[in-house]
mmCIF file of C-alpha atoms (C1' of nucleotides) in Angstrom:
data_model
loop_
_atom_site.group_PDB
_atom_site.id
_atom_site.type_symbol
_atom_site.label_atom_id
_atom_site.label_comp_id
_atom_site.label_asym_id
_atom_site.label_seq_id
_atom_site.Cartn_x
_atom_site.Cartn_y
_atom_site.Cartn_z
ATOM 1 C CA UNK J 1187 -13.470 219.716 73.281
ATOM 2 C CA UNK J 1188 -14.907 217.266 70.790
ATOM 3 C CA UNK J 1189 -12.309 214.645 71.359
ATOM 4 C CA UNK J 1190 -13.480 211.067 71.420
ATOM 5 C CA UNK J 1191 -14.639 210.231 74.922
ATOM 6 C CA UNK J 1192 -11.933 208.463 76.895
ATOM 7 C CA UNK J 1193 -12.732 207.037 80.271
ATOM 8 C CA UNK J 1194 -9.039 206.918 81.102
ATOM 9 C CA UNK J 1195 -8.692 210.682 80.916
ATOM 10 C CA UNK J 1196 -9.072 212.319 84.271
ATOM 11 C CA UNK J 1197 -11.320 215.150 83.214
ATOM 12 C CA UNK J 1198 -13.427 213.303 80.697
ATOM 13 C CA UNK J 1199 -17.146 213.272 81.327
ATOM 14 C CA UNK J 1200 -17.295 209.521 80.952
ATOM 15 C CA UNK J 1201 -14.875 209.178 83.804
ATOM 16 C CA UNK J 1202 -17.149 211.227 85.989
ATOM 17 C CA UNK J 1203 -20.007 208.948 85.074
ATOM 18 C CA UNK J 1204 -17.982 205.842 85.812
ATOM 19 C CA UNK J 1205 -17.351 207.148 89.290
ATOM 20 C CA UNK J 1206 -21.060 206.745 89.923
ATOM 21 C CA UNK J 1207 -20.869 203.031 89.190
ATOM 22 C CA UNK J 1208 -17.966 202.822 91.542
ATOM 23 C CA UNK J 1209 -20.121 203.150 94.592
ATOM 24 C CA UNK J 1210 -21.240 200.357 96.788
ATOM 25 C CA UNK J 1211 -24.966 200.540 96.209
ATOM 26 C CA UNK J 1212 -25.655 201.799 92.707
ATOM 27 C CA UNK J 1213 -25.394 198.405 91.072
ATOM 28 C CA UNK J 1214 -27.755 196.769 93.534
ATOM 29 C CA UNK J 1215 -30.293 199.565 93.323
ATOM 30 C CA UNK J 1216 -30.409 199.592 89.554
ATOM 31 C CA UNK J 1217 -30.838 195.827 89.495
ATOM 32 C CA UNK J 1218 -33.583 196.068 92.092
ATOM 33 C CA UNK J 1219 -35.442 198.459 89.808
ATOM 34 C CA UNK J 1220 -35.268 196.040 86.909
ATOM 35 C CA UNK J 1221 -38.836 194.815 87.261
ATOM 36 C CA UNK J 1222 -40.498 198.225 87.174
ATOM 37 C CA UNK J 1223 -41.587 200.870 89.636
ATOM 38 C CA UNK J 1224 -40.974 200.099 93.274
ATOM 39 C CA UNK J 1225 -41.471 201.907 96.559
ATOM 40 C CA UNK J 1226 -38.852 203.224 98.910
ATOM 41 C CA UNK J 1227 -39.549 200.707 101.655
ATOM 42 C CA UNK J 1228 -39.602 197.842 99.201
ATOM 43 C CA UNK J 1229 -36.170 198.842 97.991
ATOM 44 C CA UNK J 1230 -35.038 199.122 101.535
ATOM 45 C CA UNK J 1231 -36.087 195.629 102.485
ATOM 46 C CA UNK J 1232 -34.915 194.103 99.233
ATOM 47 C CA UNK J 1233 -31.392 195.413 99.604
ATOM 48 C CA UNK J 1234 -30.111 193.964 102.819
ATOM 49 C CA UNK J 1235 -27.951 196.215 104.916
ATOM 50 C CA UNK J 1236 -28.626 199.558 103.304
ATOM 51 C CA UNK J 1237 -29.653 202.358 105.627
ATOM 52 C CA UNK J 1238 -32.408 204.814 104.724
ATOM 53 C CA UNK J 1239 -29.977 207.673 104.613
ATOM 54 C CA UNK J 1240 -27.670 206.013 102.113
ATOM 55 C CA UNK J 1241 -30.587 204.734 100.070
ATOM 56 C CA UNK J 1242 -31.955 208.264 99.789
ATOM 57 C CA UNK J 1243 -28.557 209.670 98.897
ATOM 58 C CA UNK J 1244 -27.922 207.160 96.169
ATOM 59 C CA UNK J 1245 -31.406 207.476 94.719
ATOM 60 C CA UNK J 1246 -31.024 211.239 94.608
ATOM 61 C CA UNK J 1247 -27.751 210.962 92.761
ATOM 62 C CA UNK J 1248 -29.324 208.556 90.303
ATOM 63 C CA UNK J 1249 -32.272 210.881 89.844
ATOM 64 C CA UNK J 1250 -29.905 213.758 89.252
ATOM 65 C CA UNK J 1251 -28.176 211.785 86.522
ATOM 66 C CA UNK J 1252 -31.507 211.016 84.886
ATOM 67 C CA UNK J 1253 -31.202 207.299 85.520
ATOM 68 C CA UNK J 1254 -34.266 207.008 87.741
ATOM 69 C CA UNK J 1255 -37.459 208.992 88.225
ATOM 70 C CA UNK J 1256 -39.061 209.740 91.554
ATOM 71 C CA UNK J 1257 -42.831 209.987 91.684
ATOM 72 C CA UNK J 1258 -44.662 211.225 94.770
ATOM 73 C CA UNK J 1259 -48.327 210.258 95.124
ATOM 74 C CA UNK J 1260 -50.420 212.703 97.122
ATOM 75 C CA UNK J 1261 -51.925 210.102 99.382
ATOM 76 C CA UNK J 1262 -51.942 209.315 103.008
ATOM 77 C CA UNK J 1263 -49.927 207.429 103.981
ATOM 78 C CA UNK J 1264 -47.471 208.862 101.486
ATOM 79 C CA UNK J 1265 -46.275 206.738 98.606
ATOM 80 C CA UNK J 1266 -43.162 207.348 96.556
ATOM 81 C CA UNK J 1267 -42.147 205.220 93.649
ATOM 82 C CA UNK J 1268 -38.841 204.933 91.849
ATOM 83 C CA UNK J 1269 -38.467 203.741 88.309
ATOM 84 C CA UNK J 1270 -35.717 203.432 85.734
ATOM 85 C CA UNK J 1271 -35.740 205.939 82.900
ATOM 86 C CA UNK J 1272 -34.875 204.857 79.397
ATOM 87 C CA UNK J 1273 -31.299 205.814 80.181
ATOM 88 C CA UNK J 1274 -31.482 203.644 83.260
ATOM 89 C CA UNK J 1275 -32.835 200.696 81.329
ATOM 90 C CA UNK J 1276 -29.935 201.016 78.908
ATOM 91 C CA UNK J 1277 -27.619 200.801 81.870
ATOM 92 C CA UNK J 1278 -29.432 197.828 83.314
ATOM 93 C CA UNK J 1279 -28.223 195.340 80.733
ATOM 94 C CA UNK J 1280 -24.487 195.673 81.401
ATOM 95 C CA UNK J 1281 -25.013 196.105 85.117
ATOM 96 C CA UNK J 1282 -27.084 192.993 85.352
ATOM 97 C CA UNK J 1283 -24.439 191.146 83.385
ATOM 98 C CA UNK J 1284 -22.021 192.036 86.137
ATOM 99 C CA UNK J 1285 -24.384 190.838 88.815
ATOM 100 C CA UNK J 1286 -24.733 187.544 86.979
ATOM 101 C CA UNK J 1287 -20.979 187.257 86.594
ATOM 102 C CA UNK J 1288 -20.591 187.837 90.323
ATOM 103 C CA UNK J 1289 -23.167 185.237 91.238
ATOM 104 C CA UNK J 1290 -21.729 182.679 88.848
ATOM 105 C CA UNK J 1291 -18.127 183.007 89.904
ATOM 106 C CA UNK J 1292 -18.498 183.964 93.546
ATOM 107 C CA UNK J 1293 -17.589 180.539 94.905
ATOM 108 C CA UNK J 1294 -14.493 180.314 92.753
ATOM 109 C CA UNK J 1295 -13.363 183.781 93.732
ATOM 110 C CA UNK J 1296 -13.780 183.102 97.413
ATOM 111 C CA UNK J 1297 -11.712 179.964 96.929
ATOM 112 C CA UNK J 1298 -9.059 181.955 95.079
ATOM 113 C CA UNK J 1299 -8.869 184.376 97.960
ATOM 114 C CA UNK J 1300 -8.390 181.582 100.424
ATOM 115 C CA UNK J 1301 -5.566 180.055 98.410
ATOM 116 C CA UNK J 1302 -3.900 183.419 97.917
ATOM 117 C CA UNK J 1303 -3.993 184.168 101.629
ATOM 118 C CA UNK J 1304 -2.489 180.813 102.532
ATOM 119 C CA UNK J 1305 0.322 181.304 100.031
ATOM 120 C CA UNK J 1306 0.958 184.811 101.320
ATOM 121 C CA UNK J 1307 1.143 183.497 104.878
ATOM 122 C CA UNK J 1308 3.714 180.904 103.861
ATOM 123 C CA UNK J 1309 5.859 183.541 102.245
ATOM 124 C CA UNK J 1310 5.732 185.674 105.318
ATOM 125 C CA UNK J 1311 6.640 182.749 107.543
ATOM 126 C CA UNK J 1312 9.814 182.141 105.538
ATOM 127 C CA UNK J 1313 11.161 185.617 105.975
ATOM 128 C CA UNK G 444 -25.941 176.506 102.280
ATOM 129 C CA UNK G 445 -26.739 175.754 98.681
ATOM 130 C CA UNK G 446 -29.250 178.486 98.226
ATOM 131 C CA UNK G 447 -29.308 180.203 94.881
ATOM 132 C CA UNK G 448 -26.803 183.049 94.926
ATOM 133 C CA UNK G 449 -28.490 186.334 95.683
ATOM 134 C CA UNK G 450 -26.523 189.532 95.431
ATOM 135 C CA UNK G 451 -29.124 191.303 97.534
ATOM 136 C CA UNK G 452 -28.396 189.139 100.557
ATOM 137 C CA UNK G 453 -25.904 190.683 102.874
ATOM 138 C CA UNK G 454 -23.801 187.612 103.527
ATOM 139 C CA UNK G 455 -23.940 186.116 100.065
ATOM 140 C CA UNK G 456 -20.620 185.545 98.363
ATOM 141 C CA UNK G 457 -21.784 187.330 95.261
ATOM 142 C CA UNK G 458 -22.364 190.451 97.303
ATOM 143 C CA UNK G 459 -18.794 190.302 98.507
ATOM 144 C CA UNK G 460 -17.624 190.036 94.935
ATOM 145 C CA UNK G 461 -19.778 192.954 93.858
ATOM 146 C CA UNK G 462 -18.093 195.083 96.472
ATOM 147 C CA UNK G 463 -14.902 194.696 94.467
ATOM 148 C CA UNK G 464 -16.518 196.261 91.435
ATOM 149 C CA UNK G 465 -17.713 199.036 93.656
ATOM 150 C CA UNK G 466 -14.328 200.607 93.886
ATOM 151 C CA UNK G 467 -13.105 203.549 91.944
ATOM 152 C CA UNK G 468 -10.359 201.917 89.936
ATOM 153 C CA UNK G 469 -11.216 198.290 89.279
ATOM 154 C CA UNK G 470 -13.290 199.012 86.200
ATOM 155 C CA UNK G 471 -10.605 201.152 84.601
ATOM 156 C CA UNK G 472 -7.863 198.679 85.363
ATOM 157 C CA UNK G 473 -9.713 195.722 83.926
ATOM 158 C CA UNK G 474 -10.495 197.683 80.777
ATOM 159 C CA UNK G 475 -6.881 198.753 80.494
ATOM 160 C CA UNK G 476 -5.885 195.088 80.532
ATOM 161 C CA UNK G 477 -8.227 194.263 77.691
ATOM 162 C CA UNK G 478 -5.540 194.176 75.016
ATOM 163 C CA UNK G 479 -3.237 191.737 76.735
ATOM 164 C CA UNK G 480 -0.310 191.803 79.123
ATOM 165 C CA UNK G 481 0.845 195.223 80.190
ATOM 166 C CA UNK G 482 3.475 196.605 82.526
ATOM 167 C CA UNK G 483 2.972 198.444 85.781
ATOM 168 C CA UNK G 484 4.214 201.763 84.493
ATOM 169 C CA UNK G 485 2.138 201.499 81.347
ATOM 170 C CA UNK G 486 -0.951 200.987 83.455
ATOM 171 C CA UNK G 487 0.043 203.890 85.574
ATOM 172 C CA UNK G 488 0.363 206.294 82.687
ATOM 173 C CA UNK G 489 -2.707 204.993 80.908
ATOM 174 C CA UNK G 490 -4.966 205.551 83.897
ATOM 175 C CA UNK G 491 -4.755 209.222 84.637
ATOM 176 C CA UNK G 492 -4.791 210.198 88.257
ATOM 177 C CA UNK G 493 -4.076 206.867 89.910
ATOM 178 C CA UNK G 494 -1.233 206.798 92.413
ATOM 179 C CA UNK G 495 1.237 203.903 92.537
ATOM 180 C CA UNK G 496 0.042 202.924 95.966
ATOM 181 C CA UNK G 497 -3.567 202.586 94.930
ATOM 182 C CA UNK G 498 -2.638 200.883 91.680
ATOM 183 C CA UNK G 499 -0.647 198.292 93.598
ATOM 184 C CA UNK G 500 -3.428 197.804 96.112
ATOM 185 C CA UNK G 501 -6.063 197.273 93.496
ATOM 186 C CA UNK G 502 -3.900 194.976 91.406
ATOM 187 C CA UNK G 503 -3.161 192.856 94.463
ATOM 188 C CA UNK G 504 -6.844 192.560 95.256
ATOM 189 C CA UNK G 505 -7.546 191.557 91.678
ATOM 190 C CA UNK G 506 -4.727 189.036 91.782
ATOM 191 C CA UNK G 507 -6.097 187.636 95.010
ATOM 192 C CA UNK G 508 -9.463 187.147 93.374
ATOM 193 C CA UNK G 509 -7.869 185.370 90.453
ATOM 194 C CA UNK G 510 -8.879 188.043 87.975
ATOM 195 C CA UNK G 511 -5.355 189.024 86.981
ATOM 196 C CA UNK G 512 -1.952 187.347 87.025
ATOM 197 C CA UNK G 513 1.272 189.026 87.984
ATOM 198 C CA UNK G 514 4.447 187.897 86.263
ATOM 199 C CA UNK G 515 7.886 189.022 87.365
ATOM 200 C CA UNK G 516 10.713 188.780 84.845
ATOM 201 C CA UNK G 517 14.140 188.313 86.360
ATOM 202 C CA UNK G 518 15.741 191.105 84.417
ATOM 203 C CA UNK G 519 17.426 194.315 85.171
ATOM 204 C CA UNK G 520 15.775 196.713 85.155
ATOM 205 C CA UNK G 521 12.926 194.654 86.589
ATOM 206 C CA UNK G 522 9.852 194.071 84.513
ATOM 207 C CA UNK G 523 6.458 193.057 85.836
ATOM 208 C CA UNK G 524 3.502 192.314 83.656
ATOM 209 C CA UNK G 525 -0.152 192.032 84.506
ATOM 210 C CA UNK G 526 -2.657 190.090 82.483
ATOM 211 C CA UNK G 527 -6.283 189.067 82.722
ATOM 212 C CA UNK G 528 -7.010 185.460 83.603
ATOM 213 C CA UNK G 529 -9.853 183.627 81.955
ATOM 214 C CA UNK G 530 -12.031 184.740 84.827
ATOM 215 C CA UNK G 531 -10.923 188.277 84.189
ATOM 216 C CA UNK G 532 -11.690 188.050 80.510
ATOM 217 C CA UNK G 533 -15.184 186.865 81.383
ATOM 218 C CA UNK G 534 -15.587 189.951 83.492
ATOM 219 C CA UNK G 535 -14.242 192.177 80.779
ATOM 220 C CA UNK G 536 -17.276 191.898 78.527
ATOM 221 C CA UNK G 537 -19.849 193.359 80.946
ATOM 222 C CA UNK G 538 -17.403 195.856 82.356
ATOM 223 C CA UNK G 539 -16.516 197.123 78.942
ATOM 224 C CA UNK G 540 -20.196 197.421 78.149
ATOM 225 C CA UNK G 541 -20.493 199.787 81.085
ATOM 226 C CA UNK G 542 -17.540 201.814 79.916
ATOM 227 C CA UNK G 543 -19.168 202.148 76.522
ATOM 228 C CA UNK G 544 -22.470 203.135 78.092
ATOM 229 C CA UNK G 545 -20.660 205.780 80.118
ATOM 230 C CA UNK G 546 -18.856 207.201 77.118
ATOM 231 C CA UNK G 547 -22.009 207.227 75.006
ATOM 232 C CA UNK G 548 -24.254 208.913 77.524
ATOM 233 C CA UNK G 549 -21.797 211.079 79.407
ATOM 234 C CA UNK G 550 -22.816 214.327 77.750
ATOM 235 C CA UNK G 551 -26.492 213.697 78.388
ATOM 236 C CA UNK G 552 -25.875 212.827 82.004
ATOM 237 C CA UNK G 553 -23.821 215.918 82.624
ATOM 238 C CA UNK G 554 -26.666 217.948 81.102
ATOM 239 C CA UNK G 555 -29.159 216.156 83.330
ATOM 240 C CA UNK G 556 -27.109 217.059 86.360
ATOM 241 C CA UNK G 557 -27.063 220.690 85.364
ATOM 242 C CA UNK G 558 -30.815 220.810 84.924
ATOM 243 C CA UNK G 559 -31.398 219.016 88.197
ATOM 244 C CA UNK G 560 -29.198 221.428 90.100
ATOM 245 C CA UNK G 561 -30.924 224.458 88.643
ATOM 246 C CA UNK G 562 -34.319 223.069 89.560
ATOM 247 C CA UNK G 563 -33.139 222.257 93.051
ATOM 248 C CA UNK G 564 -31.835 225.795 93.478
ATOM 249 C CA UNK G 565 -35.204 227.240 92.449
ATOM 250 C CA UNK G 566 -36.978 225.101 95.000
ATOM 251 C CA UNK G 567 -34.645 226.212 97.720
ATOM 252 C CA UNK G 568 -35.100 229.865 96.775
ATOM 253 C CA UNK G 569 -38.873 229.581 97.213
ATOM 254 C CA UNK G 570 -38.688 228.277 100.749
ATOM 255 C "C1'" DC Y 953 11.603 200.030 87.324
ATOM 256 C "C1'" DG Y 954 8.269 198.527 90.465
ATOM 257 C "C1'" DG Y 955 7.072 198.892 94.200
ATOM 258 C "C1'" DA Y 956 6.931 199.299 99.965
ATOM 259 C "C1'" DA Y 957 6.448 202.370 103.870
ATOM 260 C "C1'" DT Y 958 4.618 206.543 106.129
ATOM 261 C "C1'" DC Y 959 1.784 210.075 107.066
ATOM 262 C "C1'" DC Y 960 -2.425 212.268 106.746
ATOM 263 C "C1'" DC Y 961 -6.981 213.677 105.739
ATOM 264 C "C1'" DT Y 962 -11.308 213.706 103.545
ATOM 265 C "C1'" DT Y 963 -15.675 211.387 103.304
ATOM 266 C "C1'" DA Y 964 -18.592 207.521 102.288
ATOM 267 C "C1'" DG Y 965 -21.514 205.486 104.797
ATOM 268 C "C1'" DG Y 966 -23.103 203.114 109.407
ATOM 269 C "C1'" DA Y 967 -26.036 203.688 113.838
ATOM 270 C "C1'" DT Y 968 -29.593 205.901 115.914
ATOM 271 C "C1'" DA Y 969 -33.304 208.982 116.667
ATOM 272 C "C1'" DC Y 970 -36.753 212.065 115.152
ATOM 273 C "C1'" DT Y 971 -40.596 214.244 111.861
ATOM 274 C "C1'" DG Y 972 -44.125 215.867 108.143
ATOM 275 C "C1'" DC E 590 -44.413 205.813 104.975
ATOM 276 C "C1'" DA E 591 -40.638 208.145 103.481
ATOM 277 C "C1'" DG E 592 -37.694 210.296 104.612
ATOM 278 C "C1'" DT E 593 -34.407 214.153 107.549
ATOM 279 C "C1'" DA E 594 -31.044 215.156 111.300
ATOM 280 C "C1'" DT E 595 -26.874 214.153 113.948
ATOM 281 C "C1'" DC E 596 -23.050 212.029 115.197
ATOM 282 C "C1'" DC E 597 -19.097 209.328 114.318
ATOM 283 C "C1'" DT E 598 -15.430 206.136 112.691
ATOM 284 C "C1'" DA E 599 -13.355 203.108 109.437
ATOM 285 C "C1'" DA E 600 -10.767 203.371 105.429
ATOM 286 C "C1'" DG E 601 -10.085 204.704 100.720
ATOM 287 C "C1'" DG E 602 -6.986 207.064 98.736
ATOM 288 C "C1'" DG E 603 -3.570 211.195 98.012
ATOM 289 C "C1'" DA E 604 1.345 212.992 98.629
ATOM 290 C "C1'" DT E 605 5.798 211.977 99.582
ATOM 291 C "C1'" DT E 606 9.879 209.422 100.408
ATOM 292 C "C1'" DC E 607 12.788 205.464 100.245
ATOM 293 C "C1'" DC E 608 14.487 200.701 98.658
ATOM 294 C "C1'" DG E 609 16.304 196.248 95.905
#
DNA sequence: CGGAATCCCTTAGGATACTG
DNA sequence: CAGTATCCTAAGGGATTCCG
């Protein structure tokens, strides 16, 4: 199977990889790692609303993919740091572009939603 | 509330918008719309594995956000076309960058996963 | 053709509590 | 500090059928 990669194809590897982006926390975590190594609890407090369990899960998946590294320091109290690999840094650029897009257009999108919902309500009222 | 937008903040609008990206199909749909207007059934066949229900759902959400337009032609048989708005085209660039990243690095990531799983198995066997 | 309507089920992920 | 361990439900999404 040396076909050109096609994310639209169900079984294509790139599709499998895309599924990882399509999770609620990956984008935020990768962006949070943009500035270099960071500890578990720092991540946790930076990303509002994430629970330790889900943070661990997502970090493990990212580590498995080779996007982040996990380094345990034999100290007490324990310290664990996460850092983007080169692969992860390659991913950072497009992901951060999305974050920026979201922040730039958020207000407009929320407004769009409001207008859409009002219009939908009107339609329903007429039927 | 005119704070700078911060995707890490739970209640920030940009976080809400990011949640839309964090769904399995949005990325593929937006990419599929890259080349201009396209019909429902074309989308459906282009994106392997999506069911009509989910395609409709996701398209409606995108329409609500003002990312795509939906145009119904009064013909028989009916024809409905979807197209990116300007907002959608702005989103396309970063999203497509992610698709390209995925296609470029898919093989490596799959290999990483394999290695990780083997290592994890070894660790479990020792305990 | 382009959906809407149902039914159903897996599972991501939230809350909470505990541990090396 | 950096996680596990449980428990649990909200909902994303699949399969199927029907409609204008």
